Coordinates of C-alpha atoms in Angstrom, one line a residue:
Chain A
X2 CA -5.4 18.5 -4.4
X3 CA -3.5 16.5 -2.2
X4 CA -0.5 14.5 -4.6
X5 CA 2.8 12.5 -4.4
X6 CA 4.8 12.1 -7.3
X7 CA 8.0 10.0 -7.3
X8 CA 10.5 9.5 -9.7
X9 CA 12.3 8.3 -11.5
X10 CA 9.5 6.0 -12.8
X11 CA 12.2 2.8 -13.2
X12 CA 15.7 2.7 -12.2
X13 CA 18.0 0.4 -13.6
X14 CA 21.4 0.0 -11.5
X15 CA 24.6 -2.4 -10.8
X16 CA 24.8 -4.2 -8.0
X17 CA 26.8 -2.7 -5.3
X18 CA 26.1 1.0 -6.3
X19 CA 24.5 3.3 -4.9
X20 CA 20.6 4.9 -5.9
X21 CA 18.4 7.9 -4.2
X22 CA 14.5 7.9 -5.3
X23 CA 12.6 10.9 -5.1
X24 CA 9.6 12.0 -3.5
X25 CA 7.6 15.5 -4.1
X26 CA 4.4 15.6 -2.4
X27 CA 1.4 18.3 -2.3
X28 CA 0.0 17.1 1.2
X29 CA -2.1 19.3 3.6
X30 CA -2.5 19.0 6.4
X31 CA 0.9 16.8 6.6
X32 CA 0.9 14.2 9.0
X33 CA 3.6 11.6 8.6
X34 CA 5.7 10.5 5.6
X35 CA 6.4 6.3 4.6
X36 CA 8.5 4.4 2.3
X37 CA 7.4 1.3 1.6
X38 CA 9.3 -1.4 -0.2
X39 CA 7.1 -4.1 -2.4
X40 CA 8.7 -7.1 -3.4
X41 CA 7.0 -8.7 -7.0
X42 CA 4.1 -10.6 -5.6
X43 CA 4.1 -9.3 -2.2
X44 CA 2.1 -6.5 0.1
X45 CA 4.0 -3.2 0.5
X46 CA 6.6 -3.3 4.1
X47 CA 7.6 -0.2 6.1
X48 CA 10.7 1.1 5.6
X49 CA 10.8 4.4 7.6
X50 CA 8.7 6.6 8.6
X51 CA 9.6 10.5 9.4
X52 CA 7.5 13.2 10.7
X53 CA 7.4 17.1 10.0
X54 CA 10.3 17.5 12.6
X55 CA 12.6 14.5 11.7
X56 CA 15.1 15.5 8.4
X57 CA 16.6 12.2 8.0
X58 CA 16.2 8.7 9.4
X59 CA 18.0 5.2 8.5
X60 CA 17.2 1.4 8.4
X61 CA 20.1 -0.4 7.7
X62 CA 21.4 0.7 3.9
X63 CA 18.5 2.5 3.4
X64 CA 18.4 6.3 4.3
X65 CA 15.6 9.1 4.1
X66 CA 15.3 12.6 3.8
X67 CA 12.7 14.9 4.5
X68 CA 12.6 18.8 3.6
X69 CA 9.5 19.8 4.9
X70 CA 9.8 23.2 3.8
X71 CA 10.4 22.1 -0.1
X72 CA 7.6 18.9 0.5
X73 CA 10.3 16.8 -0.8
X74 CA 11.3 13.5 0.5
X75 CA 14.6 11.2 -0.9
X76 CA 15.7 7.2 -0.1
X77 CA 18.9 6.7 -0.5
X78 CA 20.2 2.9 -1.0
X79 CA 23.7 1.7 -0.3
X80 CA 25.9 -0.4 -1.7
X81 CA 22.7 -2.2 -3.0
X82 CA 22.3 -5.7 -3.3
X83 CA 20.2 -8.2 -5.7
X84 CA 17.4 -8.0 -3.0
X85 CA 17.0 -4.9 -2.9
X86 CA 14.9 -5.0 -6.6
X87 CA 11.6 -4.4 -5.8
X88 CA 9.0 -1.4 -6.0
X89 CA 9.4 1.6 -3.6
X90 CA 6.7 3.7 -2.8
X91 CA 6.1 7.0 -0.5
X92 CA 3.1 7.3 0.9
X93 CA 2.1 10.7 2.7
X94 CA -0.4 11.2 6.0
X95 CA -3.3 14.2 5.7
X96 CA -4.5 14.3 9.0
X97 CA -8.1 16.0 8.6
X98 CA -11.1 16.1 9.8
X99 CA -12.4 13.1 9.5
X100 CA -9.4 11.1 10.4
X101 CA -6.1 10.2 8.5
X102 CA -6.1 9.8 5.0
X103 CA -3.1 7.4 3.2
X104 CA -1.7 9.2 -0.6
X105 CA -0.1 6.7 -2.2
X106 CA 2.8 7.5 -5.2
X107 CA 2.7 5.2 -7.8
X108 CA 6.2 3.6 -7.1
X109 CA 10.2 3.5 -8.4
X110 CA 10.7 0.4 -9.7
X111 CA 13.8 -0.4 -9.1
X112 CA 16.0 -3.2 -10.6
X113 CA 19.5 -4.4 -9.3
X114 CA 21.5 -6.4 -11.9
X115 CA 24.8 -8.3 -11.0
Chain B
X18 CA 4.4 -10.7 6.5
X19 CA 2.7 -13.4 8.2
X20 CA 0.8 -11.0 10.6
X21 CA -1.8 -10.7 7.6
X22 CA -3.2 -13.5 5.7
X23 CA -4.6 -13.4 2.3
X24 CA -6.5 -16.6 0.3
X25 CA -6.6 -17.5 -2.2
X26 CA -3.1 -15.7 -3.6
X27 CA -4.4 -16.0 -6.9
X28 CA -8.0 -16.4 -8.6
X29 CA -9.0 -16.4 -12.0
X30 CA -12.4 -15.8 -12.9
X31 CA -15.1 -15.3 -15.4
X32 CA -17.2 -12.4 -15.5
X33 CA -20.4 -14.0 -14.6
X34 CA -18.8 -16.0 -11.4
X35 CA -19.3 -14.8 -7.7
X36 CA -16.2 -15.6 -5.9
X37 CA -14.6 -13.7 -2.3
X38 CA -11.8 -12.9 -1.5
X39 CA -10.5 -13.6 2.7
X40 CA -8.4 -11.6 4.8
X41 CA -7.0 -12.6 8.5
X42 CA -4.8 -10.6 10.8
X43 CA -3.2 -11.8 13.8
X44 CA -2.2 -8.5 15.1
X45 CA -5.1 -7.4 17.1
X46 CA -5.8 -4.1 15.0
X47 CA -8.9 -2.6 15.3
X48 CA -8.7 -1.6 11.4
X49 CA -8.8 -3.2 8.7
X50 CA -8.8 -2.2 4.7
X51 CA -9.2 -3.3 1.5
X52 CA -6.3 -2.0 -1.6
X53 CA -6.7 -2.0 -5.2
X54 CA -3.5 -1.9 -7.1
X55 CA -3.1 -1.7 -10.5
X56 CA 0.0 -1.9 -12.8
X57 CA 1.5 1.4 -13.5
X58 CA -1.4 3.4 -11.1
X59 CA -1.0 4.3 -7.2
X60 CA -2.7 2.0 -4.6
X61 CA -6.3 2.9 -4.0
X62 CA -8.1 2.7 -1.3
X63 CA -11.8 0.9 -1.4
X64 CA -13.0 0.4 2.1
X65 CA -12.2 1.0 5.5
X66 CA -13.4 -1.3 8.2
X67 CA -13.1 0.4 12.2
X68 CA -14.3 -2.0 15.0
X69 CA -15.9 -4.0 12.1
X70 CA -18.1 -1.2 11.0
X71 CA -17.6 -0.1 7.7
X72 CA -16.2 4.0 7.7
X73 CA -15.3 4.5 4.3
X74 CA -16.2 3.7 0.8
X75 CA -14.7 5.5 -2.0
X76 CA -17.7 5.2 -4.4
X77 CA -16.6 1.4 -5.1
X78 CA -19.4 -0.6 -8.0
X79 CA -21.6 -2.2 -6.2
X80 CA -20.3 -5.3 -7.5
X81 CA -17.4 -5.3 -4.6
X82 CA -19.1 -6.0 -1.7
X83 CA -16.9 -6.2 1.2
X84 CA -18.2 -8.3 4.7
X85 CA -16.3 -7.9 8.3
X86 CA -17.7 -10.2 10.8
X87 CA -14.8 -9.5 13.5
X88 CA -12.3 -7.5 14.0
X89 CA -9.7 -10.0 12.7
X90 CA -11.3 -11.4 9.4
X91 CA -12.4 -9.2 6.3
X92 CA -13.8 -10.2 3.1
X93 CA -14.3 -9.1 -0.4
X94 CA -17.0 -10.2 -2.0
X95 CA -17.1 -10.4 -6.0
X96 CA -19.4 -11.0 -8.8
X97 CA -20.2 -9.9 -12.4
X98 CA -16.7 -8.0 -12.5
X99 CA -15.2 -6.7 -15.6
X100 CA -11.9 -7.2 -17.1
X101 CA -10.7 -3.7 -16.1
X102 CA -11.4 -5.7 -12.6
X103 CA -8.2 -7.3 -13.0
X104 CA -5.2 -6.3 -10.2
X105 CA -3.5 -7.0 -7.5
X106 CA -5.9 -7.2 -4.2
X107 CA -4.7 -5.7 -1.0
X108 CA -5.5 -5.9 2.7
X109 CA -4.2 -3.8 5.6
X110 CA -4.5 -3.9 9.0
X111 CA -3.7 -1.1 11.7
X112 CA -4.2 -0.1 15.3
X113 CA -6.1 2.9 14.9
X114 CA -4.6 5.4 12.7
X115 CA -0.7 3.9 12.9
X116 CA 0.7 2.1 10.5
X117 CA -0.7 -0.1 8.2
X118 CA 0.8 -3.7 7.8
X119 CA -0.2 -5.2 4.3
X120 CA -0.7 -8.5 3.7
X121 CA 0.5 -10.9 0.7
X122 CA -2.2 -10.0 -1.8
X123 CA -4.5 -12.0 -4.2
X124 CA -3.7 -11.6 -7.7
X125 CA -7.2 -11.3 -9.2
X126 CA -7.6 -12.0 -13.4
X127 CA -11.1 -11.0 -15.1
X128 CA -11.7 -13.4 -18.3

């Protein structure tokens, strides 16, 4: 059964310090892997996206990681800032048959406290 | 964000009202989709909308009835929901297969 489960659930951390959410995923056939950050109120926004060849890629104080061998995936925030509180989620592409289908984690929340 | 529109941003409603939910993109996709998300659960996908005709439906109640005249507008229809019901609405929009942009959301309460 295709799966992605991220963790920690909720992270809690100062601002200006440094975080890295996980990402383990059970995807076949893999396609593509997103983070997504989801402010409170607000539709989920691209962050990165990296395919099976592509082991790290960054946006501005936000890295990822992809082991494709381990179907693990990290973000890695820098020197966060107040904004930076929001929901991040990984979503993973199955390309099949009939087309590509989206799995969805359920989220880190993450909260950045001054 | 503003690439997709969703109204209202929030709706409160009984369980014997009929009210729909609108979505608008301004990106020229050729997709569009309609999210469920609820608290503490990953998104889920209900319908998928290709060229306006509907391709997927994962075994959504019949009381979600989703309407796509174009390729720009999508609609959720709703009526006699239950309070389980209740979450945060979600449309998407893509070119084809890429990447989906999401719009705003409607905040949906069941009484």
């Amino acid at each position: 059964k295709n799966q992605v489960e991220q963790s920690p659930q909720s992270l809690i951390i100062l601002e200006g310090k440094n975080c890295t959410l996980q990402c383990n995923y059970t995807v076949s056939p893999f396609s593509n892997l997103r983070w997504y950050k989801q402010d409170t109120g607000r539709g989920p926004v691209s962050l990165t996206i990296m395919t099976f060849s592509e082991n790290t890629k960054s946006n501005g104080r936000y890295t990822a990681t992809l082991d494709a061998d381990t179907k693990q995936s990290s973000l890695h925030i820098t020197a966060s800032q107040l904004s930076d509180s929001a929901s991040y989620i990984c979503v993973v592409s199955a390309l099949g048959q009939a087309g590509t289908a989206l799995i969805f984690g359920k989220g880190t929340t993450l909260s950045v406290s001054s | 964000e503003t690439g997709v529109t969703q109204t209202p941003r929030h709706l409160v409603m009984g369980m014997t009202n009929k009210k729909s939910l609108k979505c608008e993109q301004h990106l020229g996709h050729n997709a569009m989709y309609w999210y469920k998300q609820s608290a503490k659960k990953p998104l889920e996908l209900m319908f998928v909308y290709n060229f306006k005709e509907q391709t997927e439906n994962n075994s959504v109640p019949s009381r979600f009835s989703p309407e796509c005249p174009n390729s720009s507008h999508l609609f959720l229809h709703l009526h006699t929901l239950q309070p389980e019901d209740s979450a945060l609405y979600l449309c998407a929009s893509s070119h084809k297969s890429r990447e989906q942009f999401f719009g705003p959301g409607t905040r949906l309460t069941v009484l």
